[in-house]
Short mmCIF file of C-alpha atoms and ligand atoms in Angstrom, two decimals:
data_model
loop_
_atom_site.label_atom_id
_atom_site.label_comp_id
_atom_site.label_asym_id
_atom_site.label_seq_id
_atom_site.Cartn_x
_atom_site.Cartn_y
_atom_site.Cartn_z
CA UNK H 225 -18.03 -62.14 -39.25
CA UNK H 226 -16.86 -62.18 -35.61
CA UNK H 227 -17.04 -58.98 -33.54
CA UNK H 228 -13.75 -57.15 -33.39
CA UNK H 229 -14.48 -56.33 -29.76
CA UNK H 230 -15.96 -58.33 -26.89
CA UNK H 231 -19.19 -56.57 -25.97
CA UNK H 232 -20.07 -55.13 -22.56
CA UNK H 233 -23.77 -54.70 -21.71
CA UNK H 234 -25.10 -51.31 -20.60
CA UNK H 235 -24.68 -50.41 -16.93
CA UNK H 236 -28.42 -50.78 -16.29
CA UNK H 237 -28.22 -54.38 -17.48
CA UNK H 238 -25.06 -55.06 -15.48
CA UNK H 239 -26.76 -53.89 -12.26
CA UNK H 240 -29.42 -56.56 -12.77
CA UNK H 241 -26.81 -59.35 -12.80
CA UNK H 242 -26.92 -61.79 -9.89
CA UNK H 243 -23.19 -62.01 -9.13
CA UNK H 244 -21.51 -60.64 -6.03
CA UNK H 245 -19.91 -57.86 -8.06
CA UNK H 246 -23.30 -56.33 -8.82
CA UNK H 247 -25.13 -57.24 -5.59
CA UNK H 248 -22.64 -56.42 -2.88
CA UNK H 249 -23.10 -52.64 -2.94
CA UNK H 250 -25.92 -50.18 -3.60
CA UNK H 251 -26.55 -49.20 -7.20
CA UNK H 252 -24.87 -45.80 -6.70
CA UNK H 253 -21.53 -47.61 -6.34
CA UNK H 254 -19.55 -48.52 -9.45
CA UNK H 255 -18.00 -51.92 -8.68
CA UNK H 256 -14.43 -52.14 -10.02
CA UNK H 257 -13.12 -54.48 -7.36
CA UNK H 258 -13.78 -58.22 -7.75
CA UNK H 259 -12.07 -60.08 -10.60
CA UNK H 260 -14.83 -60.87 -13.03
CA UNK H 261 -15.23 -59.28 -16.44
CA UNK H 262 -18.40 -57.53 -17.57
CA UNK H 263 -18.18 -59.00 -21.07
CA UNK H 264 -20.74 -61.26 -22.71
CA UNK H 265 -19.42 -64.84 -22.60
CA UNK H 266 -18.33 -66.89 -25.63
CA UNK H 267 -21.27 -68.04 -27.77
CA UNK H 268 -20.24 -71.74 -27.93
CA UNK H 269 -20.09 -71.82 -24.11
CA UNK H 270 -23.45 -70.08 -23.82
CA UNK H 271 -24.98 -72.64 -26.19
CA UNK H 272 -23.46 -75.58 -24.31
CA UNK H 273 -24.87 -74.32 -21.00
CA UNK H 274 -28.29 -73.68 -22.56
CA UNK H 275 -28.31 -77.14 -24.16
CA UNK H 276 -27.41 -78.92 -20.94
CA UNK H 277 -30.07 -76.97 -19.02
CA UNK H 278 -32.63 -77.62 -21.77
CA UNK H 279 -31.90 -81.35 -21.64
CA UNK H 280 -31.99 -81.38 -17.79
CA UNK H 281 -28.45 -82.72 -17.97
CA UNK H 282 -27.46 -81.34 -14.58
CA UNK H 283 -26.49 -84.33 -12.45
CA UNK H 284 -23.29 -85.05 -10.57
CA UNK H 285 -20.00 -84.92 -12.42
CA UNK H 286 -18.64 -88.31 -13.50
CA UNK H 287 -15.49 -89.07 -15.48
CA UNK H 288 -14.72 -86.15 -17.73
CA UNK H 289 -11.88 -86.95 -20.18
CA UNK H 290 -13.15 -84.04 -22.30
CA UNK H 291 -11.47 -81.55 -19.93
CA UNK H 292 -8.04 -83.21 -20.13
CA UNK H 293 -8.31 -83.48 -23.92
CA UNK H 294 -9.42 -79.86 -24.29
CA UNK H 295 -6.74 -78.45 -21.97
CA UNK H 296 -4.07 -80.59 -23.59
CA UNK H 297 -4.91 -79.10 -27.00
CA UNK H 298 -5.14 -75.57 -25.62
CA UNK H 299 -1.83 -75.74 -23.72
CA UNK H 300 -0.04 -77.28 -26.70
CA UNK H 301 -1.39 -74.84 -29.29
CA UNK H 302 -1.07 -71.68 -27.18
CA UNK H 303 2.06 -72.27 -25.15
CA UNK H 304 3.82 -75.28 -26.70
CA UNK H 305 3.33 -77.14 -23.42
CA UNK H 306 2.63 -80.87 -23.56
CA UNK H 307 0.75 -81.87 -20.40
CA UNK H 308 0.53 -85.36 -18.91
CA UNK H 309 -3.20 -85.97 -19.37
CA UNK H 310 -3.27 -88.87 -16.92
CA UNK H 311 -2.01 -86.57 -14.14
CA UNK H 312 -4.82 -84.03 -14.49
CA UNK H 313 -7.29 -83.78 -11.63
CA UNK H 314 -10.57 -81.88 -11.58
CA UNK H 315 -11.38 -79.57 -8.68
CA UNK H 316 -14.23 -77.32 -7.67
CA UNK H 317 -12.24 -74.14 -8.20
CA UNK H 318 -8.68 -72.89 -7.91
CA UNK H 319 -9.18 -72.02 -4.26
CA UNK H 320 -10.45 -75.50 -3.40
CA UNK H 321 -7.65 -77.21 -5.37
CA UNK H 322 -4.99 -75.14 -3.61
CA UNK H 323 -6.49 -75.56 -0.15
CA UNK H 324 -6.95 -79.32 -0.60
CA UNK H 325 -3.43 -79.76 -1.99
CA UNK H 326 -1.97 -77.85 0.97
CA UNK H 327 -4.21 -79.59 3.52
CA UNK H 328 -3.11 -82.97 2.19
CA UNK H 329 0.59 -82.15 2.19
CA UNK H 330 1.27 -79.71 5.05
CA UNK H 331 0.34 -79.53 8.72
CA UNK H 332 -1.32 -76.57 10.47
CA UNK H 333 1.45 -74.27 11.68
CA UNK H 334 3.49 -74.81 8.52
CA UNK H 335 4.67 -71.84 6.48
CA UNK H 336 4.08 -71.04 2.83
CA UNK H 337 5.90 -68.37 0.82
CA UNK H 338 3.91 -65.73 -1.07
CA UNK H 339 5.11 -62.79 -3.16
CA UNK H 340 3.27 -59.64 -2.15
CA UNK H 341 1.49 -57.66 -3.28
CA UNK H 342 -0.59 -60.69 -4.16
CA UNK H 343 -4.18 -61.90 -4.58
CA UNK H 344 -5.97 -61.59 -1.24
CA UNK H 345 -7.43 -65.09 -1.59
CA UNK H 346 -3.98 -66.56 -0.94
CA UNK H 347 -3.99 -65.09 2.57
CA UNK H 348 -7.55 -66.27 3.18
CA UNK H 349 -6.78 -69.82 2.04
CA UNK H 350 -3.68 -70.02 4.26
CA UNK H 351 -5.62 -68.64 7.22
CA UNK H 352 -8.28 -71.33 6.71
CA UNK H 353 -5.51 -73.95 6.95
CA UNK H 354 -3.79 -72.27 9.93
CA UNK H 355 -0.71 -71.92 7.73
CA UNK H 356 1.44 -68.81 8.11
CA UNK H 357 2.36 -66.80 5.00
CA UNK H 358 6.04 -65.92 4.64
CA UNK H 359 6.33 -62.89 2.43
CA UNK H 360 9.08 -62.58 -0.16
CA UNK H 361 7.79 -59.44 -1.91
CA UNK H 362 8.15 -59.09 -5.65
CA UNK H 363 11.09 -56.90 -6.63
CA UNK H 364 10.16 -53.70 -8.44
CA UNK H 365 13.05 -53.07 -10.83
CA UNK H 366 13.61 -50.65 -13.69
CA UNK H 367 12.54 -53.44 -16.02
CA UNK H 368 9.32 -53.95 -14.03
CA UNK H 369 8.18 -56.55 -11.50
CA UNK H 370 10.45 -59.56 -10.99
CA UNK H 371 10.71 -62.55 -8.66
CA UNK H 372 13.21 -61.87 -5.88
CA UNK H 373 15.24 -65.03 -6.43
CA UNK H 374 17.74 -64.16 -3.67
CA UNK H 375 14.87 -63.63 -1.25
CA UNK H 376 13.34 -66.94 -2.30
CA UNK H 377 16.65 -68.71 -1.80
CA UNK H 378 16.87 -67.29 1.72
CA UNK H 379 13.32 -68.42 2.47
CA UNK H 380 14.01 -71.95 1.18
CA UNK H 381 17.23 -71.98 3.18
CA UNK H 382 15.24 -71.05 6.28
CA UNK H 383 13.19 -74.22 5.73
CA UNK H 384 10.05 -72.73 4.19
CA UNK H 385 9.70 -75.22 1.39
CA UNK H 386 6.43 -74.37 -0.33
CA UNK H 387 5.89 -71.38 -2.61
CA UNK H 388 2.43 -70.29 -3.69
CA UNK H 389 3.27 -68.56 -6.97
CA UNK H 390 0.83 -66.37 -8.88
CA UNK H 391 1.73 -66.56 -12.58
CA UNK H 392 0.60 -64.34 -14.23
CA UNK H 393 0.61 -62.21 -11.15
CA UNK H 394 -2.50 -60.69 -9.61
CA UNK H 395 -2.48 -57.68 -9.06
CA UNK H 396 0.64 -56.44 -10.92
CA UNK H 397 -0.02 -58.40 -14.13
CA UNK H 398 3.51 -59.78 -14.54
CA UNK H 399 3.85 -62.94 -16.66
CA UNK H 400 7.12 -64.41 -15.40
CA UNK H 401 9.51 -65.38 -18.19
CA UNK H 402 11.23 -68.68 -18.93
CA UNK H 403 14.57 -67.53 -17.54
CA UNK H 404 13.09 -66.49 -14.19
CA UNK H 405 10.94 -69.60 -13.88
CA UNK H 406 13.77 -71.93 -14.87
CA UNK H 407 16.01 -70.30 -12.25
CA UNK H 408 13.19 -70.66 -9.71
CA UNK H 409 12.77 -74.34 -10.62
CA UNK H 410 16.52 -74.96 -10.18
CA UNK H 411 16.37 -73.32 -6.73
CA UNK H 412 13.29 -75.32 -5.76
CA UNK H 413 14.96 -78.53 -6.89
CA UNK H 414 18.14 -77.69 -4.94
CA UNK H 415 16.19 -77.24 -1.70
CA UNK H 416 13.58 -79.93 -2.42
CA UNK H 417 10.88 -77.26 -2.32
CA UNK H 418 7.45 -77.26 -3.97
CA UNK H 419 6.08 -74.57 -6.28
CA UNK H 420 2.29 -74.37 -6.51
CA UNK H 421 1.76 -72.25 -9.61
CA UNK H 422 -1.65 -70.60 -9.81
CA UNK H 423 -2.01 -69.92 -13.55
CA UNK H 424 -5.65 -68.87 -13.64
CA UNK H 425 -4.95 -65.61 -15.53
CA UNK H 426 -2.64 -67.21 -18.12
CA UNK H 427 -4.85 -67.22 -21.25
CA UNK H 428 -5.22 -63.42 -20.92
CA UNK H 429 -1.50 -62.74 -21.40
CA UNK H 430 -0.78 -60.10 -24.09
CA UNK H 431 2.66 -61.41 -25.06
CA UNK H 432 4.21 -64.76 -24.25
CA UNK H 433 3.06 -66.87 -21.31
CA UNK H 434 5.32 -69.54 -19.81
CA UNK H 435 3.67 -72.34 -17.80
CA UNK H 436 5.85 -73.35 -14.83
CA UNK H 437 5.65 -77.03 -15.77
CA UNK H 438 7.00 -76.30 -19.25
CA UNK H 439 10.34 -75.20 -17.75
CA UNK H 440 12.12 -78.55 -17.81
CA UNK H 441 12.84 -81.44 -15.42
CA UNK H 442 13.47 -79.28 -12.32
CA UNK H 443 10.05 -77.68 -12.74
CA UNK H 444 8.42 -81.07 -13.32
CA UNK H 445 10.04 -82.45 -10.16
CA UNK H 446 8.91 -79.50 -8.02
CA UNK H 447 5.73 -78.09 -9.52
CA UNK H 448 1.98 -78.35 -9.49
CA UNK H 449 -0.06 -76.09 -11.76
CA UNK H 450 -3.58 -75.11 -10.72
CA UNK H 451 -5.79 -73.33 -13.20
CA UNK H 452 -9.27 -72.91 -14.61
CA UNK H 453 -11.14 -71.32 -17.49
CA UNK H 454 -13.11 -69.34 -14.92
CA UNK H 455 -11.11 -66.11 -15.00
CA UNK H 456 -10.18 -65.95 -18.67
CA UNK H 457 -13.56 -67.02 -20.07
CA UNK H 458 -15.60 -65.24 -17.41
CA UNK H 459 -17.20 -68.36 -15.92
CA UNK H 460 -16.31 -67.94 -12.23
CA UNK H 461 -19.77 -68.95 -10.98
CA UNK H 462 -19.65 -72.30 -12.77
CA UNK H 463 -17.13 -73.86 -10.36
CA UNK H 464 -14.59 -76.02 -12.12
CA UNK H 465 -10.80 -76.04 -12.14
CA UNK H 466 -7.89 -78.37 -12.71
CA UNK H 467 -4.67 -79.41 -11.05
CA UNK H 468 -1.76 -80.83 -13.03
CA UNK H 469 1.53 -82.48 -12.17
CA UNK H 470 4.18 -83.92 -14.42
CA UNK H 471 6.38 -86.25 -12.39
CA UNK H 472 5.80 -89.32 -10.18
CA UNK H 473 6.95 -87.34 -7.13
CA UNK H 474 4.45 -84.54 -7.58
CA UNK H 475 1.69 -86.88 -8.80
CA UNK H 476 2.03 -88.81 -5.54
CA UNK H 477 1.51 -85.60 -3.60
CA UNK H 478 -1.48 -84.61 -5.72
CA UNK H 479 -2.93 -88.08 -5.15
CA UNK H 480 -3.23 -87.24 -1.45
CA UNK H 481 -6.01 -84.75 -2.32
CA UNK H 482 -9.48 -86.05 -1.40
CA UNK H 483 -11.62 -87.58 -4.20
CA UNK H 484 -14.34 -85.15 -3.10
CA UNK H 485 -12.45 -82.45 -4.98
CA UNK H 486 -13.75 -84.03 -8.19
CA UNK H 487 -17.26 -84.87 -6.99
CA UNK H 488 -17.81 -81.37 -5.62
CA UNK H 489 -17.18 -79.85 -9.06
CA UNK H 490 -20.10 -78.62 -11.15
CA UNK H 491 -21.03 -80.60 -14.25
CA UNK H 492 -21.85 -77.35 -16.06
CA UNK H 493 -18.48 -75.91 -15.02
CA UNK H 494 -16.46 -78.90 -16.20
CA UNK H 495 -18.14 -79.17 -19.60
CA UNK H 496 -18.15 -75.39 -20.09
CA UNK H 497 -14.40 -75.45 -19.37
CA UNK H 498 -13.82 -78.14 -22.02
CA UNK H 499 -15.93 -76.14 -24.49
CA UNK H 500 -14.11 -72.88 -23.71
CA UNK H 501 -10.64 -74.38 -24.27
CA UNK H 502 -11.81 -76.02 -27.51
CA UNK H 503 -14.29 -73.67 -29.16
CA UNK H 504 -13.85 -70.45 -27.19
CA UNK H 505 -10.48 -69.54 -28.66
CA UNK H 506 -11.75 -66.95 -31.13
CA UNK H 507 -13.70 -65.25 -28.35
CA UNK H 508 -10.56 -65.33 -26.22
CA UNK H 509 -8.47 -63.66 -28.93
CA UNK H 510 -11.08 -60.94 -29.34
CA UNK H 511 -11.24 -60.49 -25.57
CA UNK H 512 -7.46 -60.18 -25.22
CA UNK H 513 -7.49 -57.58 -28.02
CA UNK H 514 -10.31 -55.72 -26.25
CA UNK H 515 -8.40 -55.79 -22.95
CA UNK H 516 -5.25 -54.62 -24.70
CA UNK H 517 -7.18 -51.55 -25.88
CA UNK H 518 -8.64 -51.14 -22.40
CA UNK H 519 -5.29 -51.16 -20.62
CA UNK H 520 -4.04 -48.45 -23.00
CA UNK H 521 -7.29 -46.51 -22.58
CA UNK H 522 -6.89 -46.75 -18.79
CA UNK H 523 -3.32 -45.42 -19.03
CA UNK H 524 -4.35 -42.51 -21.25
CA UNK H 525 -7.34 -41.67 -19.05
CA UNK H 526 -5.22 -41.81 -15.89
CA UNK H 527 -2.77 -39.38 -17.50
CA UNK H 528 -5.67 -37.09 -18.41
CA UNK H 529 -7.72 -37.30 -15.22
CA UNK H 530 -5.40 -38.53 -12.44
CA UNK H 531 -1.85 -37.78 -13.60
CA UNK H 532 -0.34 -38.36 -10.16
CA UNK H 533 -1.65 -41.91 -9.87
CA UNK H 534 1.08 -44.41 -10.77
CA UNK H 535 0.26 -47.26 -13.17
CA UNK H 536 2.31 -49.63 -15.31
CA UNK H 537 0.71 -51.60 -18.13
CA UNK H 538 0.14 -55.19 -16.97
CA UNK H 539 1.53 -57.99 -19.15
CA UNK H 540 -1.56 -60.06 -18.53
CA UNK H 541 -5.15 -59.80 -17.40
CA UNK H 542 -7.59 -57.05 -16.56
CA UNK H 543 -6.35 -55.88 -13.19
CA UNK H 544 -4.53 -52.60 -12.62
CA UNK H 545 -2.32 -51.95 -9.60
CA UNK H 546 -2.68 -48.25 -8.89
CA UNK H 547 -0.19 -46.28 -6.84
CA UNK H 548 -1.88 -43.45 -4.94
CA UNK H 549 1.20 -42.43 -2.91
CA UNK H 550 1.35 -39.00 -4.53
CA UNK H 551 -2.39 -38.38 -4.09
CA UNK H 552 -4.19 -37.39 -0.91
CA UNK H 553 -6.95 -40.00 -1.02
CA UNK H 554 -7.74 -43.39 0.50
CA UNK H 555 -9.77 -46.29 -0.89
CA UNK H 556 -12.31 -45.62 1.88
CA UNK H 557 -12.79 -42.08 0.60
CA UNK H 558 -12.92 -43.32 -2.98
CA UNK H 559 -15.69 -45.67 -1.90
CA UNK H 560 -17.61 -43.24 0.35
CA UNK H 561 -17.34 -40.10 -1.76
CA UNK H 562 -16.53 -41.14 -5.34
CA UNK H 563 -18.72 -44.27 -5.04
CA UNK H 564 -16.17 -46.49 -6.76
CA UNK H 565 -15.29 -49.88 -5.22
CA UNK H 566 -11.63 -50.85 -5.57
CA UNK H 567 -9.67 -53.57 -3.73
CA UNK H 568 -7.64 -51.81 -1.00
CA UNK H 569 -3.89 -52.41 -1.25
CA UNK H 570 -3.53 -53.82 2.30
CA UNK H 571 -5.76 -56.78 1.33
CA UNK H 572 -2.90 -57.84 -0.92
CA UNK H 573 -0.07 -57.94 1.59
CA UNK H 574 -0.62 -55.63 4.54
CA UNK H 575 -0.20 -52.02 5.50
CA UNK H 576 2.88 -51.45 3.35
CA UNK H 577 0.39 -51.24 0.44
CA UNK H 578 -1.94 -48.73 2.10
CA UNK H 579 -1.32 -46.22 -0.70
CA UNK H 580 -2.25 -48.72 -3.41
CA UNK H 581 -5.47 -50.19 -4.79
CA UNK H 582 -6.52 -52.65 -7.48
CA UNK H 583 -8.91 -51.68 -10.25
CA UNK H 584 -10.65 -54.05 -12.68
CA UNK H 585 -10.70 -52.84 -16.30
CA UNK H 586 -12.48 -55.89 -17.78
CA UNK H 587 -15.38 -53.72 -18.87
CA UNK H 588 -16.23 -51.04 -21.44
CA UNK H 589 -14.04 -48.00 -22.05
CA UNK H 590 -16.99 -45.83 -21.00
CA UNK H 591 -17.19 -47.52 -17.60
CA UNK H 592 -13.42 -47.19 -17.10
CA UNK H 593 -13.66 -43.47 -17.82
CA UNK H 594 -16.72 -43.13 -15.57
CA UNK H 595 -14.81 -44.69 -12.66
CA UNK H 596 -11.81 -42.42 -13.11
CA UNK H 597 -13.97 -39.31 -13.52
CA UNK H 598 -15.76 -40.12 -10.28
CA UNK H 599 -12.40 -40.37 -8.47
CA UNK H 600 -11.03 -37.20 -10.12
CA UNK H 601 -14.08 -35.23 -8.95
CA UNK H 602 -13.31 -35.77 -5.25
CA UNK H 603 -9.67 -34.69 -5.45
C1 LIG P 884 -4.76 -65.51 -8.85
C2 LIG P 884 -6.14 -66.00 -8.55
N1 LIG P 884 -6.32 -67.26 -8.13
C3 LIG P 884 -7.54 -67.74 -7.85
C4 LIG P 884 -8.65 -66.94 -7.94
C5 LIG P 884 -9.98 -67.52 -7.57
O1 LIG P 884 -10.26 -68.57 -8.42
P1 LIG P 884 -11.42 -69.59 -8.08
O2 LIG P 884 -12.69 -68.82 -8.13
O3 LIG P 884 -11.31 -70.62 -9.17
O4 LIG P 884 -11.12 -70.15 -6.73
C6 LIG P 884 -8.52 -65.62 -8.36
C7 LIG P 884 -9.68 -64.74 -8.42
O5 LIG P 884 -9.61 -63.57 -8.64
C8 LIG P 884 -7.23 -65.14 -8.68
O6 LIG P 884 -7.04 -63.90 -9.12
#
């Protein structure tokens, strides 16, 4: 009988983990910043890793058709998306795949569009490449967060012809719908622009998820999807990702990436990814159900403990974008006095977000409540 909930170890056990989340700060700080979940990983993946270690099967990564086969099945069964297996490339992680794709296709000094508030890594990757971000912020409408298609059209018109899209969106949790993405693809096609769609959070979507490349010929002609099992199956340290195109034009651009992208990928990561997409699906369903409860728990606890903090339920993932504009507190104070680590809003698009912060709720309900109680105590 499978668990009805993905289990989180006790805090004492979590503090003995070796990852950055649990090592970066002293043990009096509750880390709710970096995007990794506290959950125990899927049993089939654990067994695969243990078996490979036991058999000393830890050499360099060779050809790995298992990943393409596994992702093909996963994308078809979950999202009705038929990938072109032959156009799938392996990469060390999503950051490396994005940086190498951009390095191979743009010159330093070029400009790339982002939609703030957005994952801080995007800014770091562009900085590494000496590429300037051009911000077309997400629109916050009555219906929730939406792509600003007029703003994107203006940016394309101005000659900025690459968009680094985050779908589903970190930190606001929006899973863009088919209508929006199809309209985006038509715009991109009209201006001969490229959409790099980072879909790393996709399997954790509560409702429907739409892959960019499933949005028809315009999307195929303009898009490259970069993703990994690392975020959704909690395997970030294993280092493996994939990059997919679906048209000769975009495949030719992806082919400019260095072969080292494959060779620098971890053998454990690649085979764990294939295992996760194939035999980790039950774990994933349980985890999404657990996160669904967590996002509702977070909302209820915010209303109880911090009623002036704004929060909208994300459509995907385990990140919460908190609006502190009605509360007299900063993330520095939350860190120094409440001893809770959040990601400061400005990391996700500059000072306009200085009254916001991102909180990770991929943990137990008790730890979520503990974090909010700590913050409530200093107000
Ligand atoms: C949207 C997004 N892309 C990429 C990453 C990093 O992925 P990787 O570790 O595979 O580079 C993260 C991590 O939080 C993320 O949220």
